[in-house]
C-alpha cells in the first residue's frame, strides 16, 4: 500500500470546504456581537476585512502556482520566508484550529441547549467529537462530501435570508416610503454610535469570522490537479464569502434597529424568519446554525490533523507516530489527537461558561492575522522576485492594513487574552530553537 494521502478532492469540494471554514459561529453567533460593538459601521469593518482577505487569497493562489510538489502552508511559504517561518506558520495554524474547534463546539452546545436545556453541554460536545472523528477517520472522500452538503445547507439559509430580507424591505418601502425604511441605519446614535474605537474593535470579530478561508492551501496534497483547482476555488469562494457576510448584515440593519440586534437572545437570522411568521422559524434556523458550527468543527479537525501530519511525518522523535496513515490513507492518530482537544473544551466551558467563546475569539483573531500576514509576506517576496509592480503594491498595501488592524486589536483586546496568545507563540518559537539545536547536535 502506498503510504501517502489520496488525491480525492475536486474544485467543487475545496470551494465548499473554504466556505465551510469561513461561515460558522462568526456569522451566525458573532454577527450580533459585532453589531453591538460597532453599530451600523460594522458594514465598513466587514468590507475592509473582505478587501484584505481578497488580496491575501489572491497571493495564496499565486504561491500555490509558483511551487512544485508542496504540502500545507509551510511548504508554500518556505521557499520565500525560510524554514523558521515555515515551522512557525504550521504550528500557529495548528494551534489556531485547536482553539477554534473548542470555540465552535461551545457555541454548538449553547444552541443545542435551546432545545434540550437540561442536557449538560459536555454531552453535546462528546457527541460532536465522536461524529467528527468517524467522518474524518473513514476517508477524505467522505469528509469532503459531508462538508460539501453541510456548506450547501448553510448557504441555502443565507440565500433565503437575503430573499426574505429584500421582500421585507420592499414591503416596508411600499407602505412607509424609501427614506423612513432606511432610518434604522442612522438611528440610536448614528452610523458610528461608538466612534472609530467601536469600528476598530469590531475588526476582532470580523477577522475571526473570515478566518478559515486560507484552509484551501491545506488541501493541496489531496486535490486532483491542485494548480488548476485551487486558484479556481479561490476565485469562486472570495465573492461568496464577502457577499454572504455583508449583504445579510446590510439587510438586517435596515430591517431592525442595530441595538435590538445587539441585545437579542437569539441569532439575528431567527428574527427575520420570525417576522415572516414562518412556522418553527427559530427551530429551522437553530438547526442550520448547529449544522454550520459542526461543519466548522469538521473543517477544523481536517485542517489541524493534516497540519500535524505534515509537520511530524519526517520527525525522528516519538512524535512521528502521530503521522501514521490508516488503510483509508487518513492520518488516524493525528485525527484522534486533534478531536481530543474537544474534551479540553468541555472542562474549560465548565469553569468559564459563556465567557469562554468571547475569550477564544480574541486569541483566534491574533492567529488569523499572523497567518494572513505570513502568507502575504511570502506573496510579496514572490512578486518582488518576479518584478510584478501591481502585485508588489497590493501585497504591500495588505501588509500595512493588517499591521494597523493588529495594533487596533492589541489596544482593544483584554490583556489576559493577549498574554495567553503571546505565551502560545513563545512556546512555538522555543520549540523550533530546541529542534534546531538537536539537528545541529546530530550533524556534529
Short mmCIF file of C-alpha atoms in Angstrom, two decimals:
data_model
loop_
_atom_site.label_atom_id
_atom_site.label_comp_id
_atom_site.label_asym_id
_atom_site.label_seq_id
_atom_site.Cartn_x
_atom_site.Cartn_y
_atom_site.Cartn_z
CA UNK A 1 0.00 0.00 0.00
CA UNK A 2 1.33 3.44 -0.91
CA UNK A 3 1.90 5.42 2.28
CA UNK A 4 0.65 8.82 1.19
CA UNK A 5 -2.52 10.91 1.18
CA UNK A 6 -5.05 10.23 -1.57
CA UNK A 7 -5.95 12.87 -4.16
CA UNK A 8 -9.73 12.60 -3.93
CA UNK A 9 -10.80 16.24 -3.59
CA UNK A 10 -12.04 18.33 -6.52
CA UNK A 11 -12.54 22.07 -7.06
CA UNK A 12 -16.18 21.58 -6.04
CA UNK A 13 -15.11 20.09 -2.70
CA UNK A 14 -12.45 22.66 -1.79
CA UNK A 15 -14.70 25.60 -2.70
CA UNK A 16 -17.29 24.35 -0.22
CA UNK A 17 -14.56 23.44 2.29
CA UNK A 18 -13.32 27.04 2.30
CA UNK A 19 -16.88 28.29 2.72
CA UNK A 20 -17.41 25.76 5.50
CA UNK A 21 -14.33 27.03 7.32
CA UNK A 22 -15.26 30.70 6.92
CA UNK A 23 -19.03 30.54 7.57
CA UNK A 24 -19.63 29.41 11.12
CA UNK A 25 -20.05 30.94 14.54
CA UNK A 26 -18.65 34.25 13.29
CA UNK A 27 -21.68 34.84 11.08
CA UNK A 28 -24.48 33.10 12.95
CA UNK A 29 -23.42 33.82 16.55
CA UNK A 30 -20.82 36.60 16.26
CA UNK A 31 -22.74 38.94 13.92
CA UNK A 32 -24.94 40.25 16.76
CA UNK A 33 -21.84 40.84 18.90
CA UNK A 34 -20.05 42.69 16.08
CA UNK A 35 -23.11 44.92 15.54
CA UNK A 36 -23.17 45.66 19.28
CA UNK A 37 -19.51 46.77 19.19
CA UNK A 38 -19.63 48.99 16.08
CA UNK A 39 -23.31 49.61 15.31
CA UNK A 40 -24.15 50.01 11.59
CA UNK A 41 -20.49 50.89 10.85
CA UNK A 42 -19.78 47.17 11.22
CA UNK A 43 -20.51 47.09 7.46
CA UNK A 44 -17.31 49.07 6.87
CA UNK A 45 -15.38 46.64 9.08
CA UNK A 46 -16.62 43.61 7.11
CA UNK A 47 -15.91 45.41 3.82
CA UNK A 48 -12.36 46.32 4.86
CA UNK A 49 -11.74 42.79 6.14
CA UNK A 50 -13.13 41.38 2.88
CA UNK A 51 -10.84 43.53 0.72
CA UNK A 52 -7.80 42.45 2.74
CA UNK A 53 -8.93 38.81 2.54
CA UNK A 54 -9.23 39.13 -1.25
CA UNK A 55 -5.59 40.31 -1.53
CA UNK A 56 -4.39 37.57 0.88
CA UNK A 57 -6.22 34.81 -1.01
CA UNK A 58 -5.05 36.09 -4.41
CA UNK A 59 -1.47 35.94 -3.11
CA UNK A 60 -2.10 32.41 -1.81
CA UNK A 61 -3.25 31.34 -5.28
CA UNK A 62 -0.05 32.70 -6.85
CA UNK A 63 2.07 30.91 -4.24
CA UNK A 64 0.37 27.56 -5.00
CA UNK A 65 1.03 28.00 -8.73
CA UNK A 66 4.67 29.04 -8.12
CA UNK A 67 5.57 25.98 -6.01
CA UNK A 68 6.16 22.39 -7.14
CA UNK A 69 5.04 19.38 -5.08
CA UNK A 70 4.25 21.36 -1.93
CA UNK A 71 2.05 20.45 1.03
CA UNK A 72 0.38 22.66 3.60
CA UNK A 73 1.09 26.28 4.42
CA UNK A 74 4.72 25.59 5.42
CA UNK A 75 5.55 24.08 2.03
CA UNK A 76 4.01 27.06 0.26
CA UNK A 77 5.86 29.81 2.16
CA UNK A 78 9.21 28.11 2.98
CA UNK A 79 10.87 28.95 -0.41
CA UNK A 80 10.18 32.64 0.26
CA UNK A 81 10.38 33.11 4.05
CA UNK A 82 12.66 30.27 5.17
CA UNK A 83 12.49 27.20 7.40
CA UNK A 84 11.86 29.02 10.70
CA UNK A 85 8.81 30.84 9.29
CA UNK A 86 7.53 27.60 7.74
CA UNK A 87 7.77 25.82 11.10
CA UNK A 88 6.09 28.74 12.87
CA UNK A 89 3.14 29.03 10.47
CA UNK A 90 2.36 25.30 10.66
CA UNK A 91 2.25 25.27 14.47
CA UNK A 92 0.49 28.65 14.51
CA UNK A 93 -2.18 27.33 12.16
CA UNK A 94 -2.49 24.10 14.09
CA UNK A 95 -2.98 25.96 17.39
CA UNK A 96 -5.49 28.28 15.65
CA UNK A 97 -7.71 25.36 14.67
CA UNK A 98 -7.28 23.65 18.03
CA UNK A 99 -8.69 26.78 19.74
CA UNK A 100 -11.33 27.22 17.03
CA UNK A 101 -12.61 23.66 17.45
CA UNK A 102 -13.30 24.41 21.12
CA UNK A 103 -14.95 27.78 20.31
CA UNK A 104 -17.26 26.25 17.70
CA UNK A 105 -18.12 23.27 19.93
CA UNK A 106 -19.01 25.56 22.84
CA UNK A 107 -21.20 27.63 20.50
CA UNK A 108 -22.89 24.50 19.09
CA UNK A 109 -23.62 23.19 22.59
CA UNK A 110 -25.24 26.52 23.55
CA UNK A 111 -27.59 26.33 20.53
CA UNK A 112 -28.44 22.66 21.17
CA UNK A 113 -29.35 23.56 24.76
CA UNK A 114 -32.14 25.78 23.43
CA UNK A 115 -33.93 22.53 22.58
CA UNK A 116 -32.61 20.43 25.44
CA UNK A 117 -31.94 22.84 28.33
CA UNK A 118 -31.48 20.06 30.88
CA UNK A 119 -28.77 18.23 28.92
CA UNK A 120 -25.27 19.32 30.02
CA UNK A 121 -23.04 20.98 27.40
CA UNK A 122 -20.29 18.38 27.79
CA UNK A 123 -22.62 15.65 26.50
CA UNK A 124 -23.24 17.56 23.25
CA UNK A 125 -19.52 18.19 22.82
CA UNK A 126 -18.86 14.48 23.41
CA UNK A 127 -21.39 13.55 20.71
CA UNK A 128 -19.89 16.06 18.24
CA UNK A 129 -16.41 14.68 18.96
CA UNK A 130 -17.47 11.10 18.14
CA UNK A 131 -19.29 12.11 14.94
CA UNK A 132 -16.43 14.32 13.73
CA UNK A 133 -13.87 11.60 14.49
CA UNK A 134 -15.78 9.00 12.45
CA UNK A 135 -16.19 11.28 9.41
CA UNK A 136 -12.53 12.31 9.42
CA UNK A 137 -11.19 8.78 10.01
CA UNK A 138 -13.12 6.92 7.33
CA UNK A 139 -11.80 8.65 4.17
CA UNK A 140 -11.07 12.08 2.77
CA UNK A 141 -13.84 11.43 0.20
CA UNK A 142 -16.46 11.01 2.97
CA UNK A 143 -15.15 14.11 4.73
CA UNK A 144 -15.25 16.18 1.51
CA UNK A 145 -18.78 15.06 0.61
CA UNK A 146 -20.06 15.65 4.16
CA UNK A 147 -18.52 19.11 4.22
CA UNK A 148 -19.95 19.90 0.76
CA UNK A 149 -23.54 19.26 1.86
CA UNK A 150 -23.13 20.94 5.25
CA UNK A 151 -21.83 24.06 3.49
CA UNK A 152 -24.70 23.79 0.99
CA UNK A 153 -27.24 23.84 3.86
CA UNK A 154 -25.60 26.96 5.35
CA UNK A 155 -25.57 28.78 2.03
CA UNK A 156 -29.23 27.90 1.41
CA UNK A 157 -30.27 29.59 4.67
CA UNK A 158 -28.16 32.67 3.91
CA UNK A 159 -29.69 32.95 0.42
CA UNK A 160 -33.18 32.56 1.93
CA UNK A 161 -32.38 35.31 4.45
CA UNK A 162 -31.34 37.61 1.59
CA UNK A 163 -34.54 36.86 -0.37
CA UNK A 164 -36.80 37.28 2.69
CA UNK A 165 -34.91 40.39 3.75
CA UNK A 166 -35.36 42.02 0.34
CA UNK A 167 -39.07 41.13 0.46
CA UNK A 168 -39.50 42.76 3.89
CA UNK A 169 -37.63 45.89 2.82
CA UNK A 170 -39.68 46.12 -0.39
CA UNK A 171 -42.87 45.75 1.65
CA UNK A 172 -41.74 48.49 4.06
CA UNK A 173 -40.80 50.86 1.23
CA UNK A 174 -44.22 50.32 -0.32
CA UNK A 175 -46.04 51.24 2.91
CA UNK A 176 -43.75 53.85 4.52
CA UNK A 177 -41.57 55.18 1.70
CA UNK A 178 -37.88 54.90 0.89
CA UNK A 179 -36.31 57.23 3.48
CA UNK A 180 -38.28 56.09 6.57
CA UNK A 181 -37.37 52.47 5.77
CA UNK A 182 -33.65 53.27 5.97
CA UNK A 183 -33.87 55.31 9.20
CA UNK A 184 -32.66 52.37 11.31
CA UNK A 185 -29.22 52.73 9.72
CA UNK A 186 -28.70 56.14 11.37
CA UNK A 187 -30.98 55.94 14.42
CA UNK A 188 -29.88 55.26 18.01
CA UNK A 189 -26.57 57.12 17.92
CA UNK A 190 -25.94 57.38 14.19
CA UNK A 191 -23.94 55.21 11.76
CA UNK A 192 -20.93 55.04 14.13
CA UNK A 193 -22.52 55.12 17.63
CA UNK A 194 -19.27 54.06 19.31
CA UNK A 195 -16.97 56.06 17.06
CA UNK A 196 -13.74 54.89 15.46
CA UNK A 197 -12.86 52.80 18.52
CA UNK A 198 -16.01 50.71 18.04
CA UNK A 199 -15.22 50.20 14.35
CA UNK A 200 -11.65 49.07 15.08
CA UNK A 201 -12.77 46.84 17.97
CA UNK A 202 -15.30 45.09 15.71
CA UNK A 203 -12.43 44.06 13.42
CA UNK A 204 -11.54 41.47 16.08
CA UNK A 205 -14.82 39.63 15.34
CA UNK A 206 -14.53 40.32 11.59
CA UNK A 207 -11.06 38.79 11.27
CA UNK A 208 -12.17 35.78 13.33
CA UNK A 209 -15.25 35.42 11.10
CA UNK A 210 -13.30 35.44 7.83
CA UNK A 211 -10.63 33.10 9.19
CA UNK A 212 -10.78 29.63 7.64
CA UNK A 213 -10.74 30.76 4.00
CA UNK A 214 -7.00 30.02 3.81
CA UNK A 215 -7.90 26.36 4.56
CA UNK A 216 -7.78 25.89 0.76
CA UNK A 217 -3.98 25.67 0.99
CA UNK A 218 -4.14 22.63 3.30
CA UNK A 219 -5.97 20.61 0.61
CA UNK A 220 -3.11 20.85 -1.91
CA UNK A 221 -1.87 17.29 -1.22
CA UNK A 222 -5.34 15.72 -1.53
CA UNK A 223 -6.64 17.67 -4.53
CA UNK A 224 -6.73 16.49 -8.12
CA UNK A 225 -4.67 18.92 -10.27
CA UNK A 226 -4.14 21.47 -7.44
CA UNK A 227 -2.53 24.13 -9.66
CA UNK A 228 -5.80 24.41 -11.59
CA UNK A 229 -8.35 23.51 -8.90
CA UNK A 230 -7.07 25.71 -6.05
CA UNK A 231 -6.80 29.06 -7.92
CA UNK A 232 -10.22 28.31 -9.44
CA UNK A 233 -11.67 27.63 -5.98
CA UNK A 234 -10.12 30.83 -4.60
CA UNK A 235 -11.78 32.91 -7.32
CA UNK A 236 -15.10 31.15 -6.75
CA UNK A 237 -15.08 31.45 -2.98
CA UNK A 238 -13.99 35.06 -2.50
CA UNK A 239 -17.11 36.83 -3.77
CA UNK A 240 -19.36 34.38 -1.96
CA UNK A 241 -17.70 34.81 1.42
CA UNK A 242 -17.84 38.61 1.31
CA UNK A 243 -21.41 38.60 -0.08
CA UNK A 244 -22.67 36.11 2.50
CA UNK A 245 -21.46 38.40 5.30
CA UNK A 246 -22.04 41.95 4.02
CA UNK A 247 -25.41 41.55 2.24
CA UNK A 248 -27.22 39.80 5.15
CA UNK A 249 -25.68 42.29 7.60
CA UNK A 250 -26.90 45.25 5.50
CA UNK A 251 -30.42 43.82 5.26
CA UNK A 252 -30.59 43.12 9.00
CA UNK A 253 -29.51 46.69 9.83
CA UNK A 254 -32.19 48.12 7.55
CA UNK A 255 -34.99 45.90 8.93
CA UNK A 256 -34.13 46.19 12.64
CA UNK A 257 -32.55 48.88 14.88
CA UNK A 258 -28.91 47.88 15.47
CA UNK A 259 -29.28 47.95 19.26
CA UNK A 260 -32.10 45.40 19.04
CA UNK A 261 -29.89 43.03 17.03
CA UNK A 262 -27.05 43.55 19.51
CA UNK A 263 -29.11 42.67 22.58
CA UNK A 264 -31.27 39.89 21.15
CA UNK A 265 -31.05 36.50 22.87
CA UNK A 266 -31.38 34.68 19.53
CA UNK A 267 -29.40 34.81 16.30
CA UNK A 268 -30.29 37.85 14.10
CA UNK A 269 -31.18 35.30 11.39
CA UNK A 270 -34.05 33.98 13.52
CA UNK A 271 -35.62 37.44 13.79
CA UNK A 272 -36.08 37.73 10.00
CA UNK A 273 -37.70 34.30 9.69
CA UNK A 274 -39.99 35.01 12.64
CA UNK A 275 -41.06 38.37 11.15
CA UNK A 276 -42.46 36.47 8.15
CA UNK A 277 -44.40 34.19 10.54
CA UNK A 278 -42.72 31.09 9.14
CA UNK A 279 -43.73 28.06 11.30
CA UNK A 280 -40.91 26.81 13.54
CA UNK A 281 -38.68 29.61 12.20
CA UNK A 282 -36.41 29.65 15.22
CA UNK A 283 -36.08 25.84 15.19
CA UNK A 284 -35.22 25.77 11.47
CA UNK A 285 -32.55 28.45 11.80
CA UNK A 286 -31.25 26.92 15.02
CA UNK A 287 -30.85 23.57 13.26
CA UNK A 288 -28.89 25.13 10.39
CA UNK A 289 -26.72 27.07 12.85
CA UNK A 290 -25.83 23.79 14.58
CA UNK A 291 -25.01 22.29 11.15
CA UNK A 292 -22.87 25.35 10.37
CA UNK A 293 -20.95 25.02 13.59
CA UNK A 294 -20.49 21.28 13.13
CA UNK A 295 -19.23 21.99 9.61
CA UNK A 296 -16.65 24.40 11.00
CA UNK A 297 -15.55 21.84 13.64
CA UNK A 298 -15.29 19.23 10.87
CA UNK A 299 -13.11 21.57 8.79
CA UNK A 300 -11.02 22.35 11.86
CA UNK A 301 -10.26 18.69 12.58
CA UNK A 302 -9.29 18.20 8.92
CA UNK A 303 -7.01 21.27 8.84
CA UNK A 304 -5.34 20.57 12.20
CA UNK A 305 -4.81 16.84 11.59
CA UNK A 306 -3.25 17.44 8.14
CA UNK A 307 -1.01 20.21 9.50
CA UNK A 308 0.11 17.88 12.31
CA UNK A 309 0.71 15.06 9.83
CA UNK A 310 2.91 17.16 7.52
CA UNK A 311 4.86 18.66 10.42
CA UNK A 312 5.62 15.29 12.08
CA UNK A 313 5.84 12.74 9.23
CA UNK A 314 9.60 13.30 8.77
CA UNK A 315 10.31 13.63 12.50
CA UNK A 316 12.95 11.36 14.07
CA UNK A 317 11.36 11.51 17.52
CA UNK A 318 8.48 9.57 19.08
CA UNK A 319 6.03 12.21 17.79
CA UNK A 320 6.34 10.70 14.28
CA UNK A 321 3.88 8.03 15.48
CA UNK A 322 1.14 10.65 15.17
CA UNK A 323 1.80 10.79 11.40
CA UNK A 324 0.77 7.17 10.64
CA UNK A 325 -1.86 6.63 7.92
CA UNK A 326 -4.65 4.06 8.26
CA UNK A 327 -5.90 1.78 5.46
CA UNK A 328 -8.03 4.63 4.07
CA UNK A 329 -4.87 6.79 3.75
CA UNK A 330 -6.05 9.07 6.58
CA UNK A 331 -3.70 10.23 9.43
CA UNK A 332 -5.68 8.32 12.05
CA UNK A 333 -3.68 9.18 15.17
CA UNK A 334 -3.40 12.85 14.21
CA UNK A 335 -7.19 12.99 13.80
CA UNK A 336 -7.73 11.32 17.20
CA UNK A 337 -5.24 13.66 18.85
CA UNK A 338 -6.97 16.74 17.39
CA UNK A 339 -10.52 15.64 18.24
CA UNK A 340 -9.26 15.04 21.76
CA UNK A 341 -9.00 18.82 22.08
CA UNK A 342 -12.79 18.94 22.25
CA UNK A 343 -12.65 17.32 25.68
CA UNK A 344 -10.42 20.15 26.91
CA UNK A 345 -13.21 22.43 25.70
CA UNK A 346 -15.65 20.58 27.96
CA UNK A 347 -13.50 21.34 31.02
CA UNK A 348 -12.95 24.99 30.03
CA UNK A 349 -16.65 25.55 29.34
CA UNK A 350 -17.47 24.13 32.78
CA UNK A 351 -15.29 26.74 34.51
CA UNK A 352 -15.70 29.76 32.17
CA UNK A 353 -19.25 29.24 30.85
CA UNK A 354 -20.49 31.85 28.36
CA UNK A 355 -17.28 33.90 28.69
CA UNK A 356 -15.25 31.16 27.01
CA UNK A 357 -16.45 31.93 23.45
CA UNK A 358 -15.50 35.62 23.60
CA UNK A 359 -12.19 34.74 25.26
CA UNK A 360 -11.26 32.31 22.48
CA UNK A 361 -12.33 34.70 19.69
CA UNK A 362 -9.82 37.28 20.96
CA UNK A 363 -6.95 34.77 20.71
CA UNK A 364 -8.09 33.44 17.34
CA UNK A 365 -8.07 36.92 15.81
CA UNK A 366 -4.34 37.26 16.50
CA UNK A 367 -3.59 33.88 14.93
CA UNK A 368 -5.69 34.54 11.79
CA UNK A 369 -3.97 37.93 11.39
CA UNK A 370 -0.48 36.46 11.73
CA UNK A 371 -1.32 33.64 9.29
CA UNK A 372 -2.58 36.17 6.74
CA UNK A 373 0.49 38.36 7.29
CA UNK A 374 2.89 35.50 6.65
CA UNK A 375 1.02 34.40 3.51
CA UNK A 376 1.04 37.98 2.22
CA UNK A 377 4.74 38.46 3.07
CA UNK A 378 5.53 35.32 1.04
CA UNK A 379 3.37 36.61 -1.85
CA UNK A 380 5.19 39.97 -1.61
CA UNK A 381 8.60 38.25 -1.88
CA UNK A 382 7.35 36.21 -4.86
CA UNK A 383 6.07 39.38 -6.58
CA UNK A 384 9.37 41.16 -5.83
CA UNK A 385 11.35 38.31 -7.41
CA UNK A 386 9.10 38.39 -10.48
CA UNK A 387 9.18 42.19 -10.60
CA UNK A 388 5.38 42.45 -10.88
CA UNK A 389 4.65 46.01 -9.73
CA UNK A 390 0.87 45.61 -9.33
CA UNK A 391 1.25 42.53 -7.14
CA UNK A 392 4.01 44.23 -5.11
CA UNK A 393 1.76 47.24 -4.48
CA UNK A 394 -1.34 45.30 -3.40
CA UNK A 395 0.63 42.84 -1.24
CA UNK A 396 2.44 45.78 0.43
CA UNK A 397 -0.89 47.55 0.98
CA UNK A 398 -2.42 44.43 2.57
CA UNK A 399 0.60 44.07 4.89
CA UNK A 400 0.23 47.70 6.01
CA UNK A 401 -3.52 47.33 6.66
CA UNK A 402 -3.01 44.05 8.54
CA UNK A 403 -0.40 45.71 10.78
CA UNK A 404 -2.78 48.59 11.52
CA UNK A 405 -5.57 46.10 12.34
CA UNK A 406 -3.13 44.21 14.60
CA UNK A 407 -2.35 47.42 16.51
CA UNK A 408 -6.08 48.13 16.83
CA UNK A 409 -6.76 44.62 18.17
CA UNK A 410 -3.81 44.92 20.59
CA UNK A 411 -5.35 48.08 22.04
CA UNK A 412 -8.88 46.67 22.29
CA UNK A 413 -8.24 43.07 23.37
CA UNK A 414 -8.15 42.20 27.10
CA UNK A 415 -4.57 41.95 28.41
CA UNK A 416 -5.22 38.39 29.65
CA UNK A 417 -6.14 37.22 26.12
CA UNK A 418 -3.07 38.91 24.62
CA UNK A 419 -0.79 37.40 27.29
CA UNK A 420 -2.21 33.89 26.77
CA UNK A 421 -1.78 34.17 22.99
CA UNK A 422 1.77 35.55 23.32
CA UNK A 423 2.58 32.57 25.56
CA UNK A 424 1.42 30.16 22.83
CA UNK A 425 3.61 31.92 20.24
CA UNK A 426 6.62 31.87 22.57
CA UNK A 427 6.27 28.11 23.06
CA UNK A 428 6.16 27.65 19.26
CA UNK A 429 9.31 29.76 18.76
CA UNK A 430 11.21 28.00 21.56
CA UNK A 431 10.23 24.58 20.23
CA UNK A 432 11.88 25.48 16.91
CA UNK A 433 15.04 26.55 18.69
CA UNK A 434 15.09 23.20 20.52
CA UNK A 435 14.60 21.21 17.30
CA UNK A 436 17.22 23.31 15.53
CA UNK A 437 19.69 22.67 18.36
CA UNK A 438 19.15 18.90 18.19
CA UNK A 439 19.59 18.96 14.40
CA UNK A 440 22.97 20.70 14.78
CA UNK A 441 23.97 18.24 17.52
CA UNK A 442 23.14 15.27 15.24
CA UNK A 443 25.36 16.64 12.48
CA UNK A 444 28.31 17.39 14.81
#
